[in-house]
Amino acid sequence: MALPQLKIDATEARIAALELPQGGWADGARRDALERVRAMGLPGTRDEYWKYTDPRSLVQADAQTASLFDGGDGPIFAEIDALKIVFTDGVFDASESDDLSGENLTIERLAESTADLHWARDLYGVLENNGQAPVQRPLAALNTAFANDGVLIHVTGKVEKPIYLIYHHRSENSDAMLHHLVKVEQGASVTLLESGPAAARFNTCMEVDVADDAEFHHVRAQGRDHERRAATHVFGRLGTESVFKSFTLTVNGVLTRNEVVLELTGDDATAHVAGACVGDGEFHHDDTVFITHDAVNCESRQVFKKVLRNGATGVFQGKILVKPDAQKTDGYQISQSLLLDGDSQFLAKPELEIYADDVACSHGSTSGAIDEEALFYLRSRGVPADIATNLLTLAFLAEAVDEIDDEALGEAIVNRIEGWLDRRIG
Amino acid sequence: MLEIKNLHVKLEEEDKQILKGVNLTVEAGKVHAIMGPNGSGKSTLSYVLSGRDGYEVTDGEVTLEGEDVLELEAEERAAAGIFLAFQYPVEIPGVGNMTFLRTAVNAQRKARGEEEMSAADFLKLIRAKAKELKIDADMLKRPVNVGFSGGEKKRNEILQMAMLEPKMCILDETDSGLDVDAMKLVSEGVNALRSEDRGFLVITHYQRLLDHIKPDVVHIMYDGRIVKTGGPDLALEVENNGYADILAEVV
Ligand SMILES: Nc1ncnc2c1ncn2[C@@H]1O[C@H](COP(=O)(O)OP(=O)(O)OP(=O)(O)O)[C@@H](O)[C@H]1O
Ligand SMILES: [Mg+2]
């Protein structure tokens, strides 16, 4: 079907503002992705998948400016002993980064890797491309075509120290595109951390291949700059008995769309995706998750919690697709919002599509205010109303935060949320 | 200690008068019991005293040591020394019992201009008090009242009371849901707090509790008023004969 002219124009305008990196092993994948972008067209307001989120500012040729916010407290995981890799406005910053090496690990920059890395060539744009059906994700294909930096992480054994991607935002109109690859070989494991606002507009795509018996843990905290915009994609493929766990904290930001697309291709795999977001005022946060079960006896969990106030908007589109042979699937999905006032709204579209007969899948979505009974109970013990509200808000988010296995990382996340809550006590 | 004069209360949302002129004075060092048929307004009185939303005081006044109570927010009343042991303690998923109590203790201290209790002192104190009430360490770590049995919830209320050391303790049917041994434990917990400068208002349907917590004064509440006041014998009379005779006499 031919694309509407408006969509073609918007897509071409965006492409014209970008430069296709050339001269590396990824050239073929980039050209292929560009063709796919042109065939799909970039998202518009009439697209069903963008019904609740206006994509225009993510698509327009130039990024809108976003002023910088200084929380005065440095990177969220600063206390964690990690291998730090820093990007400033979307460009690798060698002077601030650690040495890109470690045991059981090779790390290369996408921008510099001219050698033909077979594993990377077999992954770059591949999971992204797989994830384009049944629903199109044109911003991810755009990223595959044009991302000019990122890291290629190859994990061949257990890596103890987390790898920490820190994204600084220093220029008010930066428009950054990063593409990361993570390949976790059989029996290997790694933890990846990400934090920081990155840019005025940030488009990031990560493809994660988790082999049999391998583990991938991911904890990220999106930056707090109030006016920043981000469209992120995480594509994952899970082998037999592998584990994939991803948690995202979002604090502020005018517009965030986080898509996670996972395919469980090996039996007995486990996939957990969780998110906690807190937003105030001009804040629009969209979690879009698509998990495909294509193997026997796999477990997937989606736990998303949103705290919204002063007219903030939360969106959740989550789907579990169970293919005919994916018997004994255990799928769980919960999305909830806590509306701290009447102006905020939560739009949810939870979906199950099941073609196997022996499965246990459940989903639930709720939206509600602070529990008045609980609030009174706390106040009757002398806890002031604002502190009591904060306690109940943290309690509401706990189910999502508890998805983080590592205690220190969980604490860092809770501290950041507490900071957000405390700043709102007058 | 606590003076309630001519208290009239209606529901905020509906045109329904619940308390219709309650007069009651609890002196420091005394235990007052309130009995009365279901729906007579006992819990409403306890909620109004502790500052719950949803009620409108249409007339009357309440003072604690001479200070106007009705003007204060719920948390300010708590800091001033009013404590309500709930008839139905509330479950709060996600908030740990310890965190909750420590926040409460320190918030009250702060409100009174006192220094916060250190984590170590708090831990020592709560362990000792919990032990007296046979509340195990595991229960302290769990979320507030979540998955507690009926009796455990009531014991948890008394633990909170012991930690917060209020001046004016209001117990709303703390005996309901308690087995015989728990009733003894809870009563001992309450009796341990009895002192010259503390008042108690104990709402109950049964003499049993009053065998353990000996009241100085017993009131009968009916249709939003205190209709009769007497000594400990009044509770025995209710236990033996029900309310019919008493009500026939006063209404
Ligand atoms: N929020 C409310 N909405 C409607 N009616 C209410 C509300 N609160 C109290 N009432 C009514 O007020 C009356 C007094 O209730 P209250 O709970 O104070 O009685 P009680 O003396 O504590 O009874 P019980 O012995 O059963 O605990 C009852 O008729 C009750 O139905
Ligand atoms: Mg009652």
XYZ file of C-alpha atoms and ligand atoms in Angstrom:
709
model
C 0.000 0.000 0.000
C 1.326 3.394 -0.920
C 2.144 5.674 1.965
C 0.241 8.920 2.355
C 2.168 11.831 0.881
C 2.347 13.593 4.244
C 4.091 10.600 5.750
C 6.513 10.393 2.851
C 7.307 14.087 3.199
C 7.868 13.850 6.936
C 10.071 10.793 6.498
C 12.160 12.356 3.733
C 12.544 15.569 5.725
C 13.935 13.594 8.636
C 16.245 11.532 6.440
C 17.521 14.659 4.719
C 18.660 16.020 8.088
C 20.799 12.948 8.718
C 23.984 11.580 7.267
C 24.398 7.905 6.547
C 27.652 6.677 8.095
C 29.729 4.788 5.542
C 32.794 2.653 5.128
C 32.261 -0.111 7.687
C 30.985 -3.633 8.021
C 27.512 -2.332 8.842
C 27.022 -0.547 5.526
C 24.772 -3.255 4.120
C 22.591 -3.368 7.218
C 22.323 0.416 7.230
C 21.251 0.618 3.595
C 18.757 -2.156 4.176
C 17.373 -0.355 7.226
C 17.071 2.891 5.290
C 15.031 1.102 2.661
C 12.796 -0.288 5.350
C 12.334 3.189 6.836
C 11.258 4.477 3.455
C 8.882 1.569 2.975
C 7.265 1.979 6.397
C 7.435 5.714 6.739
C 8.132 7.299 10.128
C 5.320 7.272 12.714
C 2.508 9.769 12.425
C -0.427 10.714 14.587
C -2.776 8.437 12.653
C -0.804 5.264 13.276
C -2.639 2.834 15.524
C 0.546 2.031 17.440
C 0.932 5.741 18.205
C -2.648 6.303 19.220
C -1.776 7.486 22.715
C 1.544 9.160 22.039
C 2.179 11.951 19.587
C 5.332 11.029 17.648
C 5.795 14.303 15.796
C 8.507 15.774 17.993
C 10.391 12.467 17.762
C 10.151 12.485 13.989
C 10.608 16.131 13.003
C 13.835 16.998 11.217
C 15.446 18.973 14.019
C 15.276 18.341 17.728
C 13.534 20.881 19.911
C 15.873 22.400 22.423
C 15.893 21.073 25.958
C 17.415 23.009 28.825
C 19.814 21.198 31.117
C 18.798 20.104 34.587
C 21.292 19.661 37.359
C 20.070 17.477 40.181
C 23.412 18.217 41.829
C 23.969 14.584 42.666
C 25.950 13.041 39.798
C 25.239 9.793 37.970
C 22.756 7.600 39.818
C 25.026 4.541 39.941
C 28.179 6.475 40.781
C 28.708 4.403 43.930
C 28.579 1.125 42.048
C 31.913 -0.341 41.005
C 31.411 -0.476 37.258
C 33.186 -0.157 33.943
C 32.153 3.326 32.880
C 31.545 4.297 29.285
C 30.571 7.897 28.775
C 28.720 9.497 25.895
C 28.276 13.245 25.733
C 25.434 14.407 23.523
C 25.587 11.046 21.817
C 29.319 10.901 21.170
C 31.721 8.586 22.948
C 33.877 10.495 25.393
C 37.200 8.691 25.811
C 38.570 11.097 28.385
C 35.749 10.374 30.821
C 35.458 6.668 30.078
C 37.317 3.743 31.583
C 39.541 1.525 29.542
C 37.210 -0.524 27.329
C 38.428 -3.916 28.402
C 37.709 -6.569 30.930
C 37.859 -10.250 31.586
C 35.494 -12.359 29.447
C 34.628 -9.233 27.587
C 35.370 -7.264 24.463
C 33.942 -3.824 23.923
C 34.268 -1.792 20.761
C 32.830 1.462 19.571
C 30.369 1.183 16.744
C 31.907 4.302 15.218
C 35.417 2.923 15.170
C 34.983 -0.724 14.551
C 36.226 -1.165 11.031
C 37.334 -4.753 11.461
C 34.749 -7.225 10.311
C 33.269 -8.465 13.553
C 31.293 -11.500 12.528
C 29.165 -11.633 15.619
C 28.251 -7.965 15.280
C 27.498 -8.255 11.596
C 25.156 -11.139 12.401
C 23.337 -9.088 14.996
C 23.321 -5.480 13.813
C 19.826 -4.661 12.609
C 18.854 -8.332 12.736
C 16.802 -8.388 15.940
C 15.501 -4.936 15.094
C 14.347 -6.238 11.724
C 12.752 -9.323 13.331
C 10.919 -7.008 15.689
C 9.263 -5.104 12.824
C 6.488 -7.672 12.560
C 3.657 -7.872 13.358
C 4.012 -4.241 14.430
C 6.248 -1.712 12.713
C 8.833 0.253 14.666
C 10.212 2.699 12.118
C 12.188 4.784 14.629
C 14.261 1.702 15.405
C 14.993 1.095 11.723
C 15.933 4.758 11.399
C 18.364 4.189 14.231
C 19.916 1.135 12.591
C 20.473 3.176 9.448
C 21.859 6.341 10.972
C 23.233 5.686 14.473
C 26.748 7.010 14.443
C 27.961 5.710 17.756
C 27.312 3.073 20.373
C 29.044 0.081 21.879
C 29.426 -3.487 20.744
C 29.690 -5.682 23.800
C 30.703 -9.301 23.455
C 30.461 -11.339 26.641
C 32.121 -14.738 26.680
C 31.952 -15.630 30.379
C 30.730 -14.322 33.697
C 31.435 -10.608 33.974
C 31.289 -9.475 37.591
C 31.575 -5.738 37.216
C 28.583 -4.069 35.586
C 29.117 -2.092 32.408
C 27.785 1.396 32.926
C 26.768 3.629 30.025
C 26.581 7.221 31.216
C 24.878 9.718 28.957
C 25.653 13.392 29.470
C 23.568 16.104 27.954
C 25.648 19.257 27.460
C 24.197 20.983 24.438
C 20.638 22.282 24.494
C 19.788 21.167 20.981
C 21.678 17.902 20.665
C 20.004 15.167 18.690
C 21.660 11.861 19.495
C 21.336 8.412 18.042
C 23.122 5.455 19.602
C 22.982 1.807 18.673
C 24.333 -0.834 21.046
C 24.836 -4.533 20.542
C 25.184 -7.011 23.366
C 25.964 -10.632 22.674
C 26.044 -12.854 25.718
C 27.529 -16.215 24.797
C 26.423 -19.543 26.218
C 26.692 -19.673 30.007
C 27.951 -16.097 30.191
C 26.398 -13.250 32.159
C 26.590 -9.493 32.339
C 24.867 -6.516 33.935
C 24.393 -3.375 31.900
C 23.569 -0.055 33.509
C 22.485 3.106 31.736
C 21.708 6.562 33.014
C 21.574 10.187 32.066
C 19.529 12.483 29.855
C 21.836 11.968 26.829
C 20.579 14.749 24.589
C 17.693 17.074 23.853
C 16.375 14.257 21.701
C 17.657 10.744 22.104
C 16.975 7.804 19.856
C 18.559 4.649 21.125
C 18.377 1.082 19.954
C 19.877 -1.907 21.688
C 19.948 -5.446 20.359
C 20.642 -8.134 22.927
C 21.301 -11.727 22.028
C 21.222 -13.957 25.101
C 22.469 -17.447 24.284
C 21.555 -20.681 26.061
C 22.122 -20.583 29.834
C 23.250 -16.980 29.591
C 22.042 -14.047 31.681
C 21.525 -10.423 30.849
C 20.598 -7.913 33.548
C 19.763 -4.361 32.646
C 18.988 -1.434 34.927
C 18.588 2.022 33.548
C 17.570 5.409 34.832
C 16.511 7.848 32.196
C 17.731 11.369 32.667
C 15.823 14.001 34.506
C 16.095 16.964 32.140
C 12.504 18.151 32.049
C 12.383 19.024 28.373
C 14.290 16.080 26.960
C 12.679 13.611 24.556
C 13.561 10.001 24.026
C 12.530 7.063 21.896
C 14.254 3.890 23.017
C 14.115 0.356 21.704
C 15.439 -2.792 23.291
C 15.273 -5.931 21.179
C 16.096 -9.206 22.848
C 16.376 -12.795 21.769
C 16.474 -15.427 24.477
C 17.977 -18.891 24.181
C 17.253 -22.014 26.208
C 17.280 -21.500 29.979
C 18.488 -17.963 29.533
C 17.521 -15.023 31.711
C 16.754 -11.498 30.579
C 15.825 -8.870 33.155
C 15.388 -5.228 32.409
C 14.267 -2.395 34.674
C 13.815 1.244 33.762
C 13.289 4.250 36.003
C 12.013 7.383 34.349
C 11.994 10.643 36.250
C 10.755 13.664 34.329
C 11.337 14.308 30.645
C 8.691 15.827 28.417
C 8.291 12.768 26.218
C 9.572 9.224 26.539
C 8.637 6.191 24.500
C 10.320 2.983 25.647
C 9.762 -0.050 23.496
C 10.909 -3.485 24.546
C 10.546 -6.330 22.074
C 11.525 -9.801 23.219
C 11.446 -13.161 21.588
C 11.756 -16.255 23.738
C 13.164 -18.770 21.309
C 14.660 -21.383 23.644
C 12.790 -23.537 26.156
C 12.734 -22.636 29.871
C 13.786 -19.029 29.336
C 12.882 -16.210 31.722
C 12.151 -12.627 30.725
C 11.279 -9.880 33.173
C 10.650 -6.324 32.060
C 9.771 -3.697 34.625
C 9.436 0.029 34.782
C 8.767 2.699 37.362
C 8.089 6.216 36.286
C 7.322 9.384 38.152
C 6.148 12.414 36.251
C 4.952 15.842 37.022
C 3.256 18.364 34.762
C 4.303 18.309 31.143
C 5.318 14.669 31.154
C 4.308 11.961 28.767
C 5.607 8.475 29.320
C 4.883 5.509 27.100
C 5.903 1.917 27.768
C 5.303 -0.307 24.794
C 6.222 -3.945 25.282
C 5.870 -6.912 22.984
C 6.864 -10.346 24.220
C 6.668 -13.363 21.925
C 6.740 -16.848 23.393
C 8.031 -19.265 20.797
C 9.348 -22.063 23.026
C 8.132 -24.378 25.743
C 7.941 -23.653 29.460
C 9.098 -20.032 29.417
C 8.193 -17.368 31.910
C 7.670 -13.701 31.177
C 6.742 -10.879 33.523
C 5.880 -7.286 32.784
C 5.529 -4.984 35.786
C 4.936 -1.308 35.065
C 4.061 1.339 37.615
C 3.520 5.006 36.993
C 3.079 7.889 39.387
C 1.499 10.858 37.689
C 0.659 14.350 38.895
C -0.197 17.821 37.650
C -1.541 16.712 34.307
C 1.087 14.100 33.477
C 0.188 11.294 31.080
C 1.162 7.644 31.264
C 0.722 5.106 28.491
C 1.121 1.355 28.557
C 0.799 -0.898 25.542
C 1.825 -4.386 26.477
C 1.359 -7.565 24.591
C 2.056 -11.209 25.207
C 1.956 -13.345 22.071
C 2.035 -17.088 22.648
C 2.782 -19.098 19.518
C 1.116 -22.486 18.936
C 4.052 -24.546 20.173
C 4.815 -22.451 23.221
C 3.129 -24.773 25.685
C 3.455 -24.281 29.443
C 3.961 -20.572 28.984
C 3.701 -18.564 32.174
C 2.956 -14.975 31.258
C 2.212 -12.177 33.691
C 1.561 -8.568 32.982
C 0.547 -5.766 35.309
C 0.376 -2.066 34.593
C -0.801 0.368 37.199
C -0.863 4.049 37.712
C -1.176 6.152 40.805
C -2.816 9.439 39.950
C -1.873 12.018 42.542
C -4.485 14.432 41.249
C -7.475 14.528 38.956
C -5.625 16.162 36.058
C -3.352 13.262 35.245
C -4.274 10.358 33.049
C -3.268 6.800 32.345
C -4.033 5.082 29.055
C -3.498 1.358 28.919
C -3.862 -1.256 26.265
C -2.961 -4.659 27.660
C -3.185 -7.506 25.179
C -2.915 -11.268 25.165
C -2.820 -13.301 21.989
C -2.588 -17.005 22.678
C -2.379 -19.872 20.214
C -1.217 -22.633 22.560
C -3.673 -24.402 24.839
C -1.626 -25.228 27.907
C -0.634 -21.789 29.174
C -1.147 -19.607 32.238
C -1.309 -15.958 31.303
C -2.725 -13.115 33.326
C -2.850 -9.422 32.925
C -4.241 -6.535 34.885
C -4.318 -2.811 34.596
C -5.526 -0.336 37.184
C -5.495 3.328 37.800
C -6.254 4.900 41.119
C -5.644 7.573 43.688
C -3.875 7.348 47.023
C -5.678 4.985 49.402
C -7.435 7.342 51.826
C -7.784 4.688 54.522
C -4.069 3.996 54.486
C -3.304 7.705 54.437
C -5.445 8.314 57.514
C -3.914 5.349 59.298
C -0.417 6.769 58.770
C -1.466 10.282 59.752
C -3.194 9.019 62.877
C 0.240 7.787 63.966
C 1.706 11.234 63.509
C 3.119 10.936 60.010
C 2.434 14.249 58.214
C 0.223 13.967 55.133
C 2.973 14.727 52.595
C 5.388 12.210 54.083
C 2.607 9.646 54.333
C 1.792 10.233 50.672
C 5.433 9.680 49.782
C 5.555 6.446 51.752
C 2.462 5.182 49.967
C 3.850 6.286 46.612
C 7.077 4.380 47.184
C 5.019 1.400 48.310
C 3.058 1.595 45.080
C 6.262 1.514 43.048
C 7.800 -1.265 45.121
C 6.493 -4.146 43.005
C 8.342 -2.779 39.987
C 11.505 -1.813 41.866
C 11.588 -5.238 43.515
C 12.170 -6.711 40.065
C 15.772 -5.530 40.379
C 17.773 -8.450 41.761
C 20.790 -6.503 42.925
C 20.242 -4.804 46.277
C 22.627 -1.894 45.774
C 21.116 -1.055 42.405
C 17.630 -1.246 43.882
C 18.666 1.131 46.655
C 20.100 3.625 44.193
C 16.783 3.582 42.336
C 14.784 4.059 45.532
C 17.019 6.968 46.563
C 16.414 8.666 43.258
C 12.661 8.246 43.607
C 12.786 9.549 47.173
C 14.673 12.579 45.915
C 11.942 13.269 43.400
C 9.262 12.890 46.046
C 11.088 15.020 48.612
C 11.588 17.854 46.151
C 7.837 18.017 45.902
C 7.255 18.592 49.594
C 6.641 22.309 49.962
C -7.129 15.171 80.178
C -9.776 14.798 77.441
C -12.935 16.859 77.556
C -15.777 16.352 75.130
C -18.634 18.828 75.386
C -21.945 18.598 73.591
C -20.316 17.042 70.509
C -22.575 16.903 67.457
C -21.276 15.226 64.332
C -22.825 14.519 60.967
C -21.458 12.859 57.867
C -19.925 15.312 55.440
C -21.379 13.617 52.374
C -24.848 12.853 53.683
C -27.298 14.611 55.842
C -26.938 12.054 58.586
C -26.414 13.050 62.210
C -24.431 10.402 64.073
C -23.276 11.999 67.310
C -26.004 13.979 68.968
C -24.468 15.707 71.955
C -21.729 13.622 73.522
C -20.457 14.786 76.899
C -17.510 12.965 78.376
C -14.457 13.815 80.445
C -11.556 11.419 80.862
C -9.245 12.444 83.692
C -5.518 11.733 83.643
C -4.713 8.398 85.213
C -8.229 7.016 84.645
C -9.667 4.323 82.448
C -13.090 5.019 80.998
C -14.997 2.321 79.160
C -17.697 2.906 76.560
C -20.222 0.214 75.817
C -23.299 0.393 73.676
C -25.289 -1.394 71.015
C -23.989 -1.752 67.440
C -24.317 1.413 65.441
C -24.637 3.725 68.430
C -21.684 5.873 67.326
C -18.720 4.569 69.323
C -16.343 4.163 66.384
C -17.509 7.442 64.930
C -16.576 9.164 68.175
C -13.128 7.573 68.099
C -12.597 8.628 64.466
C -13.729 12.179 65.100
C -11.363 12.415 68.058
C -8.442 11.231 65.944
C -9.208 13.551 63.032
C -10.473 11.379 60.235
C -11.961 13.158 57.215
C -15.560 12.730 56.210
C -17.237 14.074 59.337
C -18.531 17.495 60.117
C -18.666 18.753 63.666
C -21.843 20.791 63.806
C -21.639 21.726 67.470
C -19.642 21.196 70.620
C -15.961 21.088 71.477
C -13.138 18.746 72.318
C -10.041 19.682 74.282
C -6.937 17.759 75.273
C -5.300 19.271 78.333
C -7.208 22.444 77.573
C -6.077 22.635 73.957
C -8.632 22.647 71.140
C -8.376 19.312 69.355
C -10.860 19.810 66.556
C -8.696 22.478 64.945
C -5.777 20.101 64.517
C -4.917 17.825 61.600
C -4.832 14.093 62.316
C -1.024 14.066 62.522
C -1.026 17.057 64.868
C -3.458 15.313 67.173
C -1.168 12.292 67.209
C 1.780 14.478 68.109
C -0.340 16.134 70.808
C -0.865 12.692 72.315
C -4.061 11.169 70.925
C -3.820 7.556 69.815
C -6.539 5.380 68.356
C -6.211 1.603 68.289
C -8.426 0.869 65.296
C -11.376 -1.493 65.342
C -10.217 -2.514 61.860
C -6.468 -1.880 61.478
C -5.555 -0.963 57.905
C -3.292 -3.086 55.707
C -0.614 -1.133 53.866
C 1.177 -3.229 51.245
C 4.692 -2.101 50.441
C 5.310 -0.170 53.670
C 7.342 -2.137 56.200
C 6.103 -2.198 59.777
C 9.467 -0.991 61.076
C 9.826 1.813 58.563
C 6.298 2.909 59.351
C 6.784 2.977 63.115
C 10.157 4.651 62.944
C 8.779 7.318 60.651
C 5.867 7.821 63.039
C 7.979 7.985 66.194
C 10.392 10.467 64.669
C 7.688 12.566 63.041
C 6.015 12.971 66.427
C 9.300 13.805 68.079
C 10.053 16.357 65.418
C 6.597 17.913 65.773
C 7.218 18.277 69.512
C 10.660 19.759 68.947
C 12.430 16.714 70.364
C 15.440 14.958 68.945
C 14.947 11.994 66.605
C 15.502 8.527 67.990
C 18.584 6.864 66.555
C 18.179 3.731 64.474
C 19.954 1.680 67.117
C 17.845 2.946 70.019
C 14.701 2.444 68.014
C 15.622 -1.113 67.189
C 16.404 -1.929 70.782
C 13.160 -0.445 72.014
C 10.903 -2.039 69.440
C 12.467 -5.447 69.951
C 11.842 -5.277 73.668
C 8.247 -4.095 73.294
C 7.518 -6.630 70.560
C 8.818 -9.402 72.766
C 6.447 -8.443 75.567
C 3.547 -8.685 73.135
C 4.898 -11.895 71.610
C 5.241 -10.272 68.192
C 8.080 -11.992 66.381
C 10.831 -10.244 64.449
C 9.450 -11.481 61.168
C 6.183 -9.632 61.735
C 8.079 -6.401 62.275
C 9.682 -6.700 58.878
C 6.508 -7.454 57.012
C 4.359 -4.759 55.439
C 1.999 -3.071 57.881
C -0.770 -5.517 58.836
C -0.580 -7.330 55.498
C -1.393 -10.993 55.977
C -1.611 -10.536 59.761
C -4.297 -12.546 61.504
C -7.050 -10.606 63.246
C -5.367 -11.042 66.607
C -1.937 -10.128 65.244
C -3.331 -6.884 63.892
C -4.693 -5.983 67.306
C -1.396 -6.790 68.982
C 0.324 -4.649 66.391
C -1.939 -1.748 67.384
C -0.862 -2.106 70.994
C 2.778 -2.292 69.925
C 2.354 1.010 68.137
C 0.739 2.473 71.220
C 3.601 1.257 73.391
C 6.153 2.797 71.021
C 4.387 6.123 70.655
C 3.513 6.522 74.369
C 0.466 8.705 73.809
C -1.259 10.695 76.540
C -4.748 9.725 75.540
C -5.289 6.165 74.372
C -8.509 5.267 72.616
C -9.059 1.558 72.065
C -11.870 0.606 69.724
C -12.871 -3.026 70.285
C -9.291 -4.079 70.702
C -10.587 -7.287 72.284
C -12.483 -8.460 69.212
C -10.662 -11.222 67.377
C -8.339 -12.008 70.283
C -7.973 -15.467 71.732
C -7.833 -15.854 75.515
C -4.047 -15.707 75.706
C -3.769 -12.784 73.319
C -6.384 -10.937 75.358
C -4.152 -11.316 78.395
C -1.086 -10.154 76.495
C -2.858 -7.133 75.101
C -4.329 -6.251 78.474
C -0.928 -6.507 80.088
C 0.400 -4.246 77.362
C -2.300 -1.714 78.124
C -1.925 -2.014 81.886
C 1.816 -1.484 81.575
C 1.027 1.908 80.059
C -1.402 2.925 82.764
C -0.018 5.875 84.620
C -0.917 9.049 86.451
C -0.584 11.219 83.377
C -2.285 9.045 80.815
C -5.973 8.594 80.093
C -7.764 5.650 78.470
C -11.008 5.365 76.595
C -11.787 1.714 76.045
C -14.613 0.805 73.670
C -15.816 -2.730 74.098
C -18.866 -4.958 73.956
C -17.697 -7.373 76.617
C -16.944 -7.511 80.295
C -14.065 -9.973 79.538
C -11.695 -7.193 78.569
C -12.689 -5.154 81.567
C -11.774 -8.088 83.813
C -8.221 -7.468 82.681
C -8.250 -3.717 82.165
C -10.184 -2.515 85.162
C -12.141 0.617 84.316
C -12.753 3.479 86.700
C -15.850 4.673 84.881
C -18.255 2.946 82.463
C -20.450 4.813 79.965
C -23.301 3.530 77.863
C -23.657 5.086 74.436
C -26.892 4.931 72.533
C -28.006 6.749 69.395
C -25.129 9.218 69.442
C -25.242 10.121 73.129
C -23.849 8.921 76.430
C -27.064 7.842 78.101
C -25.735 6.432 81.321
C -22.544 6.621 83.331
C -21.561 4.487 86.281
C -18.862 2.448 87.955
C -17.436 -0.937 86.933
C -20.703 -2.568 88.011
C -22.480 -1.032 85.037
C -20.486 -3.239 82.692
C -21.494 -6.304 84.672
C -25.103 -5.278 84.426
C -24.800 -5.061 80.623
C -23.050 -8.396 80.518
C -25.822 -10.053 82.505
C -28.959 -8.319 81.254
C -28.133 -6.686 77.927
C -29.111 -3.112 77.150
C -32.917 -3.383 77.300
C -33.380 -2.423 80.929
C -30.840 0.372 80.872
C -32.279 1.871 77.716
C -35.856 1.549 78.931
C -34.870 3.498 81.968
C -33.169 6.395 80.146
C -34.872 6.762 76.796
N -19.282 6.788 56.488
C -20.513 6.413 56.871
N -21.501 6.348 55.964
C -22.765 5.996 56.337
N -23.092 5.684 57.578
C -22.149 5.744 58.525
C -20.805 6.099 58.224
N -20.092 6.084 59.362
C -20.936 5.704 60.329
N -22.169 5.503 59.834
C -23.349 5.100 60.592
O -23.294 5.715 61.848
C -23.761 4.851 62.863
C -22.704 4.700 63.934
O -21.643 3.896 63.446
P -20.400 3.483 64.319
O -19.489 2.726 63.485
O -19.864 4.695 64.985
O -21.078 2.543 65.400
P -20.442 1.683 66.562
O -21.084 2.140 67.813
O -18.980 1.756 66.526
O -20.942 0.229 66.200
P -20.258 -1.227 66.426
O -20.500 -1.596 67.821
O -21.001 -2.095 65.493
O -18.808 -1.104 66.074
C -24.128 3.570 62.162
O -25.504 3.591 61.923
C -23.366 3.620 60.884
O -24.008 2.895 59.887
Mg -17.462 0.342 66.118
